[in-house]
CSV table of C-alpha atoms in Angstrom, one decimal:
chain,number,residue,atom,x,y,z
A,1,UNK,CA,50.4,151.1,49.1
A,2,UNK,CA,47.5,149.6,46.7
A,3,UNK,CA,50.5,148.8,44.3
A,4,UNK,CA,52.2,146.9,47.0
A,5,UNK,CA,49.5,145.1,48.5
A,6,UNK,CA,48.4,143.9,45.2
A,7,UNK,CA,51.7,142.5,44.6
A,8,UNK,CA,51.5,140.6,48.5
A,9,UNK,CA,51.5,137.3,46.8
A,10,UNK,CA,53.8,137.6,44.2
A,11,UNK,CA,56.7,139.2,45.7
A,12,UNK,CA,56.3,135.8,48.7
A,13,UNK,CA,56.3,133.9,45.9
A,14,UNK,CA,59.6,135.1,44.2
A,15,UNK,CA,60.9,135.0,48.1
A,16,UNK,CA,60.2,131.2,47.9
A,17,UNK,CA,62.0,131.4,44.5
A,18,UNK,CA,65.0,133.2,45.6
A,19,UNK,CA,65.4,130.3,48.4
A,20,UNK,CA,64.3,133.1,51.2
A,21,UNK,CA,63.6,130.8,53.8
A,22,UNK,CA,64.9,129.5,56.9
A,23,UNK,CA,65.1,126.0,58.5
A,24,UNK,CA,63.7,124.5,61.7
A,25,UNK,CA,64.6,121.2,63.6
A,26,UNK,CA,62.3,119.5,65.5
A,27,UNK,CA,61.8,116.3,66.3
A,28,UNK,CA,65.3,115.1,65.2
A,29,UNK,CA,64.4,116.4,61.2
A,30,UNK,CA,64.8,119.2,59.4
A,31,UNK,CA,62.1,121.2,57.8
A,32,UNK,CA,61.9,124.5,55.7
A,33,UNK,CA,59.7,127.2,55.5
A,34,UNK,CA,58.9,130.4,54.0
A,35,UNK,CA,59.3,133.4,56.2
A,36,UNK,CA,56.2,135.2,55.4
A,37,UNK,CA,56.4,138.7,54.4
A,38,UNK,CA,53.4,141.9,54.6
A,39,UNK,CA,53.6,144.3,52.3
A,40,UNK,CA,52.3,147.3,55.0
A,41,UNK,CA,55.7,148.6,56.0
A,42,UNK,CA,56.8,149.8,59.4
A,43,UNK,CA,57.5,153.7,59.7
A,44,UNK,CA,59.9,155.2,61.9
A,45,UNK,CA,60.2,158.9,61.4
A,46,UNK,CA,63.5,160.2,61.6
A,47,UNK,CA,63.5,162.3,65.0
A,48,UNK,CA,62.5,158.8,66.6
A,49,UNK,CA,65.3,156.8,64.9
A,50,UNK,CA,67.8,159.3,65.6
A,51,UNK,CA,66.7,158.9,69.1
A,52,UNK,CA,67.3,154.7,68.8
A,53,UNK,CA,70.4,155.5,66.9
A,54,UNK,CA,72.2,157.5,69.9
A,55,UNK,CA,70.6,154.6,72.4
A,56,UNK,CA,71.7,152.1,70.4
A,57,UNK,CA,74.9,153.2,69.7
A,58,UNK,CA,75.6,153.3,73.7
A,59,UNK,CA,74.4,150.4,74.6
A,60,UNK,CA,76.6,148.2,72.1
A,61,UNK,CA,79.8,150.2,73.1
A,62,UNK,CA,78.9,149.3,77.0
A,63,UNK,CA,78.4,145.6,75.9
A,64,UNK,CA,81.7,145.4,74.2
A,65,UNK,CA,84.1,147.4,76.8
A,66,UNK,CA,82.2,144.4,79.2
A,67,UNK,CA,83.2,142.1,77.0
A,68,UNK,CA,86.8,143.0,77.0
A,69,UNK,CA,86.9,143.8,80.9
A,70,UNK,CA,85.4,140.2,81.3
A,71,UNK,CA,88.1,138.5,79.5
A,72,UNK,CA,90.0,140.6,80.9
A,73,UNK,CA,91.1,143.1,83.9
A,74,UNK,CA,87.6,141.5,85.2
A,75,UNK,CA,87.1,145.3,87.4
A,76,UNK,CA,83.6,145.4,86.8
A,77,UNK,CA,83.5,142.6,89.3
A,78,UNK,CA,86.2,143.5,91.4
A,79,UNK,CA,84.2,146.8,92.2
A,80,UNK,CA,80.8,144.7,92.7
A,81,UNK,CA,78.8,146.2,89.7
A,82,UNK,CA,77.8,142.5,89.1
A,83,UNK,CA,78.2,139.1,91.2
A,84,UNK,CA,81.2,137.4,90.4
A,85,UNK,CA,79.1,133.8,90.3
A,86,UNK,CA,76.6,135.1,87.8
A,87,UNK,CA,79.0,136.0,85.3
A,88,UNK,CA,81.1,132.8,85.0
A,89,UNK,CA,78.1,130.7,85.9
A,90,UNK,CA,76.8,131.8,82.8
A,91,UNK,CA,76.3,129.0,80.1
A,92,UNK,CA,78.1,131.5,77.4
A,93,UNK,CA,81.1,132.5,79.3
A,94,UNK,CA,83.8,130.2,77.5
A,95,UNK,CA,87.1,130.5,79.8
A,96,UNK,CA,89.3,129.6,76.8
A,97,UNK,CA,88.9,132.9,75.7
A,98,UNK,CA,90.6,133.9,78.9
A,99,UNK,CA,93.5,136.9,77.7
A,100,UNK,CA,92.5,137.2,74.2
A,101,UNK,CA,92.2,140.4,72.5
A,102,UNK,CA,90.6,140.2,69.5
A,103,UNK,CA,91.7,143.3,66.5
A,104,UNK,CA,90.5,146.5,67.7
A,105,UNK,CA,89.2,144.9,70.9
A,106,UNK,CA,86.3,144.7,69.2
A,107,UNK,CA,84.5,141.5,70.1
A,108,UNK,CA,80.5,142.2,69.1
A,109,UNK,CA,81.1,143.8,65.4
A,110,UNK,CA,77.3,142.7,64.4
A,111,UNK,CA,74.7,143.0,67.3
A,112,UNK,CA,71.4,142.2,67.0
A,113,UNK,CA,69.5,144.1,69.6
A,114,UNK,CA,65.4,143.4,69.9
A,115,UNK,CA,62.9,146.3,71.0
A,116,UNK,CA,59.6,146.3,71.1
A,117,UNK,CA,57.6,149.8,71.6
A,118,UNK,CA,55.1,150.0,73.9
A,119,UNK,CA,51.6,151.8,73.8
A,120,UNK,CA,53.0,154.5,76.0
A,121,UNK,CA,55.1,155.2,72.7
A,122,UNK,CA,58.7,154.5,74.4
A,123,UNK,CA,61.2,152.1,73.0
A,124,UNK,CA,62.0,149.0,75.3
A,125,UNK,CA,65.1,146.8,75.2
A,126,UNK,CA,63.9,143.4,75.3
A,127,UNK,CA,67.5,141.0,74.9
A,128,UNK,CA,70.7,141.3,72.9
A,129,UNK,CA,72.1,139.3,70.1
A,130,UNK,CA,75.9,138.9,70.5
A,131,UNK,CA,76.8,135.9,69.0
A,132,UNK,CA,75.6,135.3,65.7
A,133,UNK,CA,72.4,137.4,65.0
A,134,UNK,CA,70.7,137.1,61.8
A,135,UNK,CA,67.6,138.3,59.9
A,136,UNK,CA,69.3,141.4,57.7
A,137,UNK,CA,69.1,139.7,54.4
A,138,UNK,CA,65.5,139.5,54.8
A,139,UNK,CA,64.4,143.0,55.0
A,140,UNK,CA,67.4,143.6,52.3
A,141,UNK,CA,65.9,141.5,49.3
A,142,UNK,CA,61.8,142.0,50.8
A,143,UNK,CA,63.2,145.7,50.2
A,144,UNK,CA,64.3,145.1,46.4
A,145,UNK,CA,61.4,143.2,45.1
A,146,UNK,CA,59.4,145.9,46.5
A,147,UNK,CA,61.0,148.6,44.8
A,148,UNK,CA,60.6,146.7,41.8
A,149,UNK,CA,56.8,146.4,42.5
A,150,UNK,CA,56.0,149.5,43.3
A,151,UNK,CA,59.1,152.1,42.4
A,152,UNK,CA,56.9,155.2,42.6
A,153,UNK,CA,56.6,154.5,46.3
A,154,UNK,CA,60.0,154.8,46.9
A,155,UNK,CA,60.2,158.0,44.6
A,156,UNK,CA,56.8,160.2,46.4
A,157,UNK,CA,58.7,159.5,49.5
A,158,UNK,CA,61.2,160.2,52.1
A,159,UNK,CA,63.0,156.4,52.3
A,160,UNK,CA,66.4,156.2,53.4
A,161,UNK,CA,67.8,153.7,51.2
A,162,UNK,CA,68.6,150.4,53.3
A,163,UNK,CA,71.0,149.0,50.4
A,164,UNK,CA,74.2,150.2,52.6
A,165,UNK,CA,74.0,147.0,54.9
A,166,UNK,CA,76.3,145.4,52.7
A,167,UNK,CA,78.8,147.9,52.4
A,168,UNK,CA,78.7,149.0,56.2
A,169,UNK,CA,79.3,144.9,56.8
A,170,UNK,CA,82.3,144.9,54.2
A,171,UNK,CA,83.6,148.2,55.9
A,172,UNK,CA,83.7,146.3,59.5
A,173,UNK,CA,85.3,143.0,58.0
A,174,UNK,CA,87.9,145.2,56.4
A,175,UNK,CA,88.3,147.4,59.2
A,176,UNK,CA,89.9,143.7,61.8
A,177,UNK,CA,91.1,142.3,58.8
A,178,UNK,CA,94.7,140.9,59.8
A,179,UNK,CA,95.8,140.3,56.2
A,180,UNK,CA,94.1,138.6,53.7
A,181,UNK,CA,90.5,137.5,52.1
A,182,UNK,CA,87.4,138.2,54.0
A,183,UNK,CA,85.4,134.5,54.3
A,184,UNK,CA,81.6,134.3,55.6
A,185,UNK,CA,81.9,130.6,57.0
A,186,UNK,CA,78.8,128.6,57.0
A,187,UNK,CA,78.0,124.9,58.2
A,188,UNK,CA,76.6,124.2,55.1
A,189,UNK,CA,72.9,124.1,53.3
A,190,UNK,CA,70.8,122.7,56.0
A,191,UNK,CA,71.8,125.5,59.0
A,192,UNK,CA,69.1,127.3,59.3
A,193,UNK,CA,69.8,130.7,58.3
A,194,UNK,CA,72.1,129.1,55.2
A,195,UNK,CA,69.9,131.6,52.9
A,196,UNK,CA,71.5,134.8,54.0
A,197,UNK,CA,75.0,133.3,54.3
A,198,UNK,CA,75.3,133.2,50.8
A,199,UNK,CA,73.3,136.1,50.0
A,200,UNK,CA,75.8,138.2,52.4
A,201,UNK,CA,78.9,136.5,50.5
A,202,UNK,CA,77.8,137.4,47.5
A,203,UNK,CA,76.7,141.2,48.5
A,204,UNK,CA,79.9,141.4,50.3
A,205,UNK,CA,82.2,139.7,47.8
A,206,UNK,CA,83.8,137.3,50.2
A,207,UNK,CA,84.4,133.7,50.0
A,208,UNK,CA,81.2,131.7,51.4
A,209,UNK,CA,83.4,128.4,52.6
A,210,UNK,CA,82.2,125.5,54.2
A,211,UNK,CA,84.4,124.5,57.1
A,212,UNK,CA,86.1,121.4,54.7
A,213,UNK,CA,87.5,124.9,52.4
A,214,UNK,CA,89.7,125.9,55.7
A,215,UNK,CA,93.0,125.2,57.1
A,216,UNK,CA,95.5,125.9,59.4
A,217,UNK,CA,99.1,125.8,58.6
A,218,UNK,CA,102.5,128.0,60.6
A,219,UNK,CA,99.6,129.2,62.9
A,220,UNK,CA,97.8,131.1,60.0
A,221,UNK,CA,94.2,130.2,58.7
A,222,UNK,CA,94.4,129.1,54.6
A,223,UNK,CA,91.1,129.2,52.1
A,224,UNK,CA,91.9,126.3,50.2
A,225,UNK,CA,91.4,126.8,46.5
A,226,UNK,CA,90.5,123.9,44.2
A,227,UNK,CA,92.4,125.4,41.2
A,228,UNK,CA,95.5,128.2,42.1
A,229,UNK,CA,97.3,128.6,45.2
A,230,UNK,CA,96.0,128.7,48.9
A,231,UNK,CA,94.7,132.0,50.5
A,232,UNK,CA,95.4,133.4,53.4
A,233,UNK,CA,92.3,134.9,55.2
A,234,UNK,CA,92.3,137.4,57.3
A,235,UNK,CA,88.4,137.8,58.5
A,236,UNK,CA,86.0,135.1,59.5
A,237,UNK,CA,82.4,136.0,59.5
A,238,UNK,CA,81.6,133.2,61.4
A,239,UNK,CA,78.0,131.3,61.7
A,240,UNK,CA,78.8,128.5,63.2
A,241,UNK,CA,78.1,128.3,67.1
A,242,UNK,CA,80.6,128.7,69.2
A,243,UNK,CA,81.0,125.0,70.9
A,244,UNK,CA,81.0,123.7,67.4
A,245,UNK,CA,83.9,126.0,66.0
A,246,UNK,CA,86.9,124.3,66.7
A,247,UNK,CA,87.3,120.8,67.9
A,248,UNK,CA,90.8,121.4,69.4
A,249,UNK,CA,89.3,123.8,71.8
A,250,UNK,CA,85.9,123.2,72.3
A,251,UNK,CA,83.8,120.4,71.4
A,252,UNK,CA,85.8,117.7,70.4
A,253,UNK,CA,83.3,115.2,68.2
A,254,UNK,CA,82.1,118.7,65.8
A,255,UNK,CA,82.4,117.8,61.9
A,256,UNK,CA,81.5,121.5,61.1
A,257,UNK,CA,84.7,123.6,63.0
A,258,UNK,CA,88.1,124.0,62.0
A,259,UNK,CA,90.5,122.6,64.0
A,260,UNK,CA,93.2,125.1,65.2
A,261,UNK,CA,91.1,128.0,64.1
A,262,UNK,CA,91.6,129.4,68.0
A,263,UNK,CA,95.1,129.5,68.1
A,264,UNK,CA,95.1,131.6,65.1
A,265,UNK,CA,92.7,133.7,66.2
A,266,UNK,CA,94.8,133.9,69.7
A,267,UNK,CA,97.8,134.5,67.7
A,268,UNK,CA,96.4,137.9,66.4
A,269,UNK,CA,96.6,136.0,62.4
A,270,UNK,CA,92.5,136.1,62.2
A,271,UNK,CA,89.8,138.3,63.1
A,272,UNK,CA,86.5,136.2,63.7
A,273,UNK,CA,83.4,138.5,63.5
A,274,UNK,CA,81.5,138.0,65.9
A,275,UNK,CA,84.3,137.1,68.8
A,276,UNK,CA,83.6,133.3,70.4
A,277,UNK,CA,82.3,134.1,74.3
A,278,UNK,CA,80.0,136.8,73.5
A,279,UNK,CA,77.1,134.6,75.1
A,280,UNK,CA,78.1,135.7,78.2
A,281,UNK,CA,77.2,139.3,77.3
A,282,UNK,CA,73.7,138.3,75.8
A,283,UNK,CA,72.9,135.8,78.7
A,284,UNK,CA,69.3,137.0,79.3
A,285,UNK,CA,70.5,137.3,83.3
A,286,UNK,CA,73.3,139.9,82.2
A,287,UNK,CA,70.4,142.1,80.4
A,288,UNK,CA,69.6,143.1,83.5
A,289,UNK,CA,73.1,145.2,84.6
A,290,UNK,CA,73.4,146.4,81.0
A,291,UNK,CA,72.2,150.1,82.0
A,292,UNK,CA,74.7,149.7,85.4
A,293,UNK,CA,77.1,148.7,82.3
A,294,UNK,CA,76.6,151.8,80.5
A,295,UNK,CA,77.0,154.0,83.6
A,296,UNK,CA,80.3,151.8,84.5
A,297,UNK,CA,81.8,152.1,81.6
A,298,UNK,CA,80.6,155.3,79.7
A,299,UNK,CA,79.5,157.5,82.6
A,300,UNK,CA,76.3,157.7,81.1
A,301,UNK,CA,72.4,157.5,81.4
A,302,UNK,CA,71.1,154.9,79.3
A,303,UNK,CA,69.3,156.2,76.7
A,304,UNK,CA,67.0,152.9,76.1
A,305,UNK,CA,65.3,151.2,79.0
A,306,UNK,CA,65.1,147.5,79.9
A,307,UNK,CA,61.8,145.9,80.3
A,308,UNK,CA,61.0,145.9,83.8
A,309,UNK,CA,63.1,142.9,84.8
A,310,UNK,CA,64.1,140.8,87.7
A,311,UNK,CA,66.4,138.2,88.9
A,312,UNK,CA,65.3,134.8,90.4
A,313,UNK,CA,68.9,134.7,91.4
A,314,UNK,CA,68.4,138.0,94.0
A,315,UNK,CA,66.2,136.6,97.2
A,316,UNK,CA,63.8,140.0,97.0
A,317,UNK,CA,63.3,139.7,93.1
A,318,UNK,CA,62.8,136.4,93.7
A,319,UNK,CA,59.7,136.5,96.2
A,320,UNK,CA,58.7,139.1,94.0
A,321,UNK,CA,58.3,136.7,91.0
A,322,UNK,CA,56.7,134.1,93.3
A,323,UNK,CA,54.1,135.6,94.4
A,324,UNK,CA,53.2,137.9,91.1
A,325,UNK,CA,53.7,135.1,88.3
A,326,UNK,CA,50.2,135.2,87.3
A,327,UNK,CA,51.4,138.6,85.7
A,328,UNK,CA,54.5,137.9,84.8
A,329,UNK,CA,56.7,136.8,81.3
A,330,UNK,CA,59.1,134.1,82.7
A,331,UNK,CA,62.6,133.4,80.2
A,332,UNK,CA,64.9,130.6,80.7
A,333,UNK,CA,68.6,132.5,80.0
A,334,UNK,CA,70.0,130.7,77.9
A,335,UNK,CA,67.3,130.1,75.2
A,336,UNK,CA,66.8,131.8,72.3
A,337,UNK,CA,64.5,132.0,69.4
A,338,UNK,CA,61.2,132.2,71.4
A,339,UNK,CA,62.0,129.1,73.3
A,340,UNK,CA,61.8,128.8,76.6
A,341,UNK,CA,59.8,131.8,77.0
A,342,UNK,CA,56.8,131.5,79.0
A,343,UNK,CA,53.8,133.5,80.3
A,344,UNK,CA,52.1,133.1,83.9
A,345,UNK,CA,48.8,134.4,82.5
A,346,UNK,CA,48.4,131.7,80.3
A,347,UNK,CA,48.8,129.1,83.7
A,348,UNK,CA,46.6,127.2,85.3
A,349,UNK,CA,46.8,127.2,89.2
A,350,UNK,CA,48.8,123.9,89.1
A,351,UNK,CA,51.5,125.0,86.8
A,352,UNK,CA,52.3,128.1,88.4
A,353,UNK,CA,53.0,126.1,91.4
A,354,UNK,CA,55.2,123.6,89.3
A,355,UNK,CA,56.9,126.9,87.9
A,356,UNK,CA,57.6,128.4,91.5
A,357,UNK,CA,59.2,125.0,92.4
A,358,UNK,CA,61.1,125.3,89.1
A,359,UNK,CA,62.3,128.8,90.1
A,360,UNK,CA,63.1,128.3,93.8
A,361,UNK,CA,65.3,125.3,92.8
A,362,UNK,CA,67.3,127.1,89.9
A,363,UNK,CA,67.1,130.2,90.4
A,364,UNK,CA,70.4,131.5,88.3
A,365,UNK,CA,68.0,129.8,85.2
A,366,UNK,CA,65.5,132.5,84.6
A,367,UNK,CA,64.8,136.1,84.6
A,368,UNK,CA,61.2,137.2,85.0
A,369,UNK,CA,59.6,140.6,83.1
A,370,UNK,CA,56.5,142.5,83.4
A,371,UNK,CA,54.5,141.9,79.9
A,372,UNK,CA,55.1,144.9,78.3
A,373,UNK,CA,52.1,146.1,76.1
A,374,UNK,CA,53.3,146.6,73.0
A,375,UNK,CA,52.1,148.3,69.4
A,376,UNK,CA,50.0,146.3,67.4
A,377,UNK,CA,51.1,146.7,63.5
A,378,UNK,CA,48.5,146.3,60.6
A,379,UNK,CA,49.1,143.2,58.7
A,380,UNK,CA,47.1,141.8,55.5
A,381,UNK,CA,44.9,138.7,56.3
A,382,UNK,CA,42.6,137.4,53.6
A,383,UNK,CA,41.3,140.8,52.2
A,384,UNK,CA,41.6,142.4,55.3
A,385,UNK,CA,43.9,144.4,57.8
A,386,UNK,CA,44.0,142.9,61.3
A,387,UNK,CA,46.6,144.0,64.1
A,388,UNK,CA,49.0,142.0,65.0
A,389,UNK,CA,51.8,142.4,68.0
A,390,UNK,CA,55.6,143.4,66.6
A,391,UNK,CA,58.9,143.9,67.4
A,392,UNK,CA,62.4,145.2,65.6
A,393,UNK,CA,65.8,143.8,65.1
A,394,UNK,CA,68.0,146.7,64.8
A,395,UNK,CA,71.2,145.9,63.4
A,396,UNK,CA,74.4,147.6,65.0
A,397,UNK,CA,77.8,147.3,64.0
A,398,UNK,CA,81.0,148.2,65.2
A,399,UNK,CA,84.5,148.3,63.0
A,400,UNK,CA,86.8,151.7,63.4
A,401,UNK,CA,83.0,153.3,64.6
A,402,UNK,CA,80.1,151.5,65.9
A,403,UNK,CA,76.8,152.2,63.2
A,404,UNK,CA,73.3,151.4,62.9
A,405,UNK,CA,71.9,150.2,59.9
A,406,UNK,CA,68.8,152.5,59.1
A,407,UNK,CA,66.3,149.7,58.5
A,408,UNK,CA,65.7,146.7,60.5
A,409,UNK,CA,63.9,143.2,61.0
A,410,UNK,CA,60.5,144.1,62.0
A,411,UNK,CA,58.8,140.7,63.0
A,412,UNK,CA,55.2,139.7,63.8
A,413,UNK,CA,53.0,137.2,65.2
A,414,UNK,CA,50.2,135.5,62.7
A,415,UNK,CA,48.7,134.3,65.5
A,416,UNK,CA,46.3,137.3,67.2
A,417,UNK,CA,46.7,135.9,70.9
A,418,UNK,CA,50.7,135.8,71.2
A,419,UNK,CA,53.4,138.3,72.3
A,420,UNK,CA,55.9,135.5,70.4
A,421,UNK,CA,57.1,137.0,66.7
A,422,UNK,CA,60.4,134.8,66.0
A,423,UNK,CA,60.3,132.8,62.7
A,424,UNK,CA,60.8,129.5,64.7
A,425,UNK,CA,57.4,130.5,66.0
A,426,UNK,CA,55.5,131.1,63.2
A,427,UNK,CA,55.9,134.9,62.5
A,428,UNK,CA,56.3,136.7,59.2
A,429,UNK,CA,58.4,139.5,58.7
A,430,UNK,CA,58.1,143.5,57.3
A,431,UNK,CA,60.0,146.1,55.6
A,432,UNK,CA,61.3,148.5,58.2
A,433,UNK,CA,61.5,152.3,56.2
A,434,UNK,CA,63.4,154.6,58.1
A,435,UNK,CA,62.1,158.2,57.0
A,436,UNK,CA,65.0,161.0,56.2
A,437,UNK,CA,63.1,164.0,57.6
């Protein structure tokens, strides 16, 4: 550990090197940033991440069989598990993915599922990433430098190696391909996350292709080389945003889709990882009947709980939330990224009134959660160790069987006062060791 936090600087400043950061827009500009990284690791022993694996595992089978039903035979709503209204009110329900099927009926292959675990030492759910989730190639290269820093560490001890990530992501690309090269598609250098697109492409040994390198021709999709003949591709890692990824189907101004991608991918000629509609799914208002999901579709317990949640959109949750907001984490559905994400302790008198008129008049907008304490993990300041609140991204991901990387995205807050850890907010990130026995 002395070896390690003696290299703190140095390894953030080969991050910097490496181009390990991640962009921000605000104000109408675009701005970069390093993604901090602390040297003290997060441990999970091995009993306890077998435990999340078989939760884990569950709940991202649930989510996709919903996902199929949903664009599909729709039973979960004719037998009333969930209100009919909520689901296709739902800002990521995208009805021109009515009737399609993607390869292997696979629609989430690369979920991005947050928990946070609280003082009482269980494991809380707190949302799911379904649409384009990112963070893995940080803990990835954070975990090579330090092996390079300080290799004994990784020698004395019982590490399971996280270098797999690559190889499971190849083996679920391969596993829908339809025939043809595997392409990570980005929308170029200033998306935010444009770092790990390329680091992923190369890892994975697919084409990184801006949408411009793309084509559609006899209803197939074509990587168009500059020198040689065309290739036909066969998976689409996609990180473009849904609206944006084809402006035949969706939004018609977008400079960054590819037009007629959809009907390909309708066609059965193209896989896209991770399937367009898959907001509806991670709509912070459908968290809440993911456990009625699993026992739907699976028959099953959950094995991970929710946060104590409730629905604006139900009258008794509602009054509920009304008249306990003081106490009370309020989210706005479809935000992401910390935004949106606000706490009723933190209110005067006069804005928790304006936030009860807020939530009386649009009430399908927001879910409201109990503040879950959770762990404080040790972080380097200055000279010294201070605690400071965290939470994981575990990484799942399903091709012929669904997997969970051992390692993860641990995130925390710099600031001592805040429950927030995303990167947009300020946070820095750890290594996430998964022990072996």
């Amino acid at each position: 550990m002395k070896n390690l936090l003696e290299h703190k600087d140095g390894i953030n400043r080969l991050l910097e090197r490496y181009g390990v950061k991640f962009g921000i827009y605000k104000n109408g500009e675009f701005h970069e940033q390093l993604f901090p990284f602390d040297p003290v690791p997060r441990v999970i022993p091995a009993e306890e991440f077998e435990y999340l694996n078989r939760g884990l595992v569950q709940r991202v089978d649930a989510l996709n069989l919903f996902l199929a039903d949903i664009y599909g035979d729709k039973k979960i709503v004719a037998d009333k598990i969930i209100p009919e209204d909520f689901i296709f009110s739902s800002k990521g329900y995208l009805p021109q993915c009515e009737g399609i099927t993607p390869p292997k009926k696979i629609y989430s292959h690369i979920s991005g599922i947050d928990l946070v675990q609280g003082k009482d030492k269980n494991w809380y759910i707190l949302e799911d990433n379904l649409r384009i989730p990112s963070g893995a190639s940080y803990p990835l290269i954070a975990r090579d430098l330090t092996r390079q820093a300080a290799p004994r560490t990784f020698m004395e001890n019982d590490v399971v190696d996280n270098r797999n990530y690559a190889q499971m992501l190849k083996g679920v690309m391969d596993a829908v391909n339809t025939g043809g090269i595997n392409v990570i598609l980005t929308p170029g250098r200033y998306n935010a996350a444009f770092f790990e697109h390329s680091y992923l492409a190369e890892l994975t040994g697919s084409i990184l292709a801006m949408p411009q390198d793309l084509y559609v021709e006899g209803n197939k999709l074509y990587y168009r080389q500059y020198e040689g003949k065309p290739m036909q591709v066969g998976t689409v890692y996609r990180r473009i945003s849904d609206e944006y990824l084809d402006p035949m189907c969706f939004v018609p101004e977008s400079l960054i889709g590819v037009p007629g991608i959809m009907d390909v991918y309708r066609a059965g000629n193209v896989a896209l990882v991770n399937a367009p509609g898959n907001g509806v799914a991670d709509d912070k208002g459908i968290y809440y009947f993911v456990p009625h999901m699993i026992k739907y579709y699976l028959g099953e317990e959950p094995i991970l709980k929710n946060a104590p949640t409730y629905l604006a959109f139900y009258e008794e949750d509602r009054k509920l939330i009304l008249d306990h907001l003081e106490r009370l984490v309020v989210k706005d559905v479809s935000e992401a990224g910390g935004y949106g994400v606000v706490f009723g302790k933190d209110m005067t008198a006069e804005e928790l009134e304006k936030w009860r008129t807020i939530i009386k008049n649009e009430p399908r907008r927001f879910i409201a959660q109990e503040v879950i304490d959770f762990i404080d993990l040790d972080i380097v300041e200055g000279d010294q160790m201070v605690p400071r609140k965290a939470d994981l991204r575990a990484f799942v991901l399903s091709g012929d069987t669904t997997k969970v990387w051992p390692s993860g995205l641990t995130r925390f807050s710099r600031n001592p006062d805040s429950f927030v850890v995303n990167s947009s907010q300020g946070g820095g990130f750890k290594d996430t060791r998964v022990l072996s026995r």
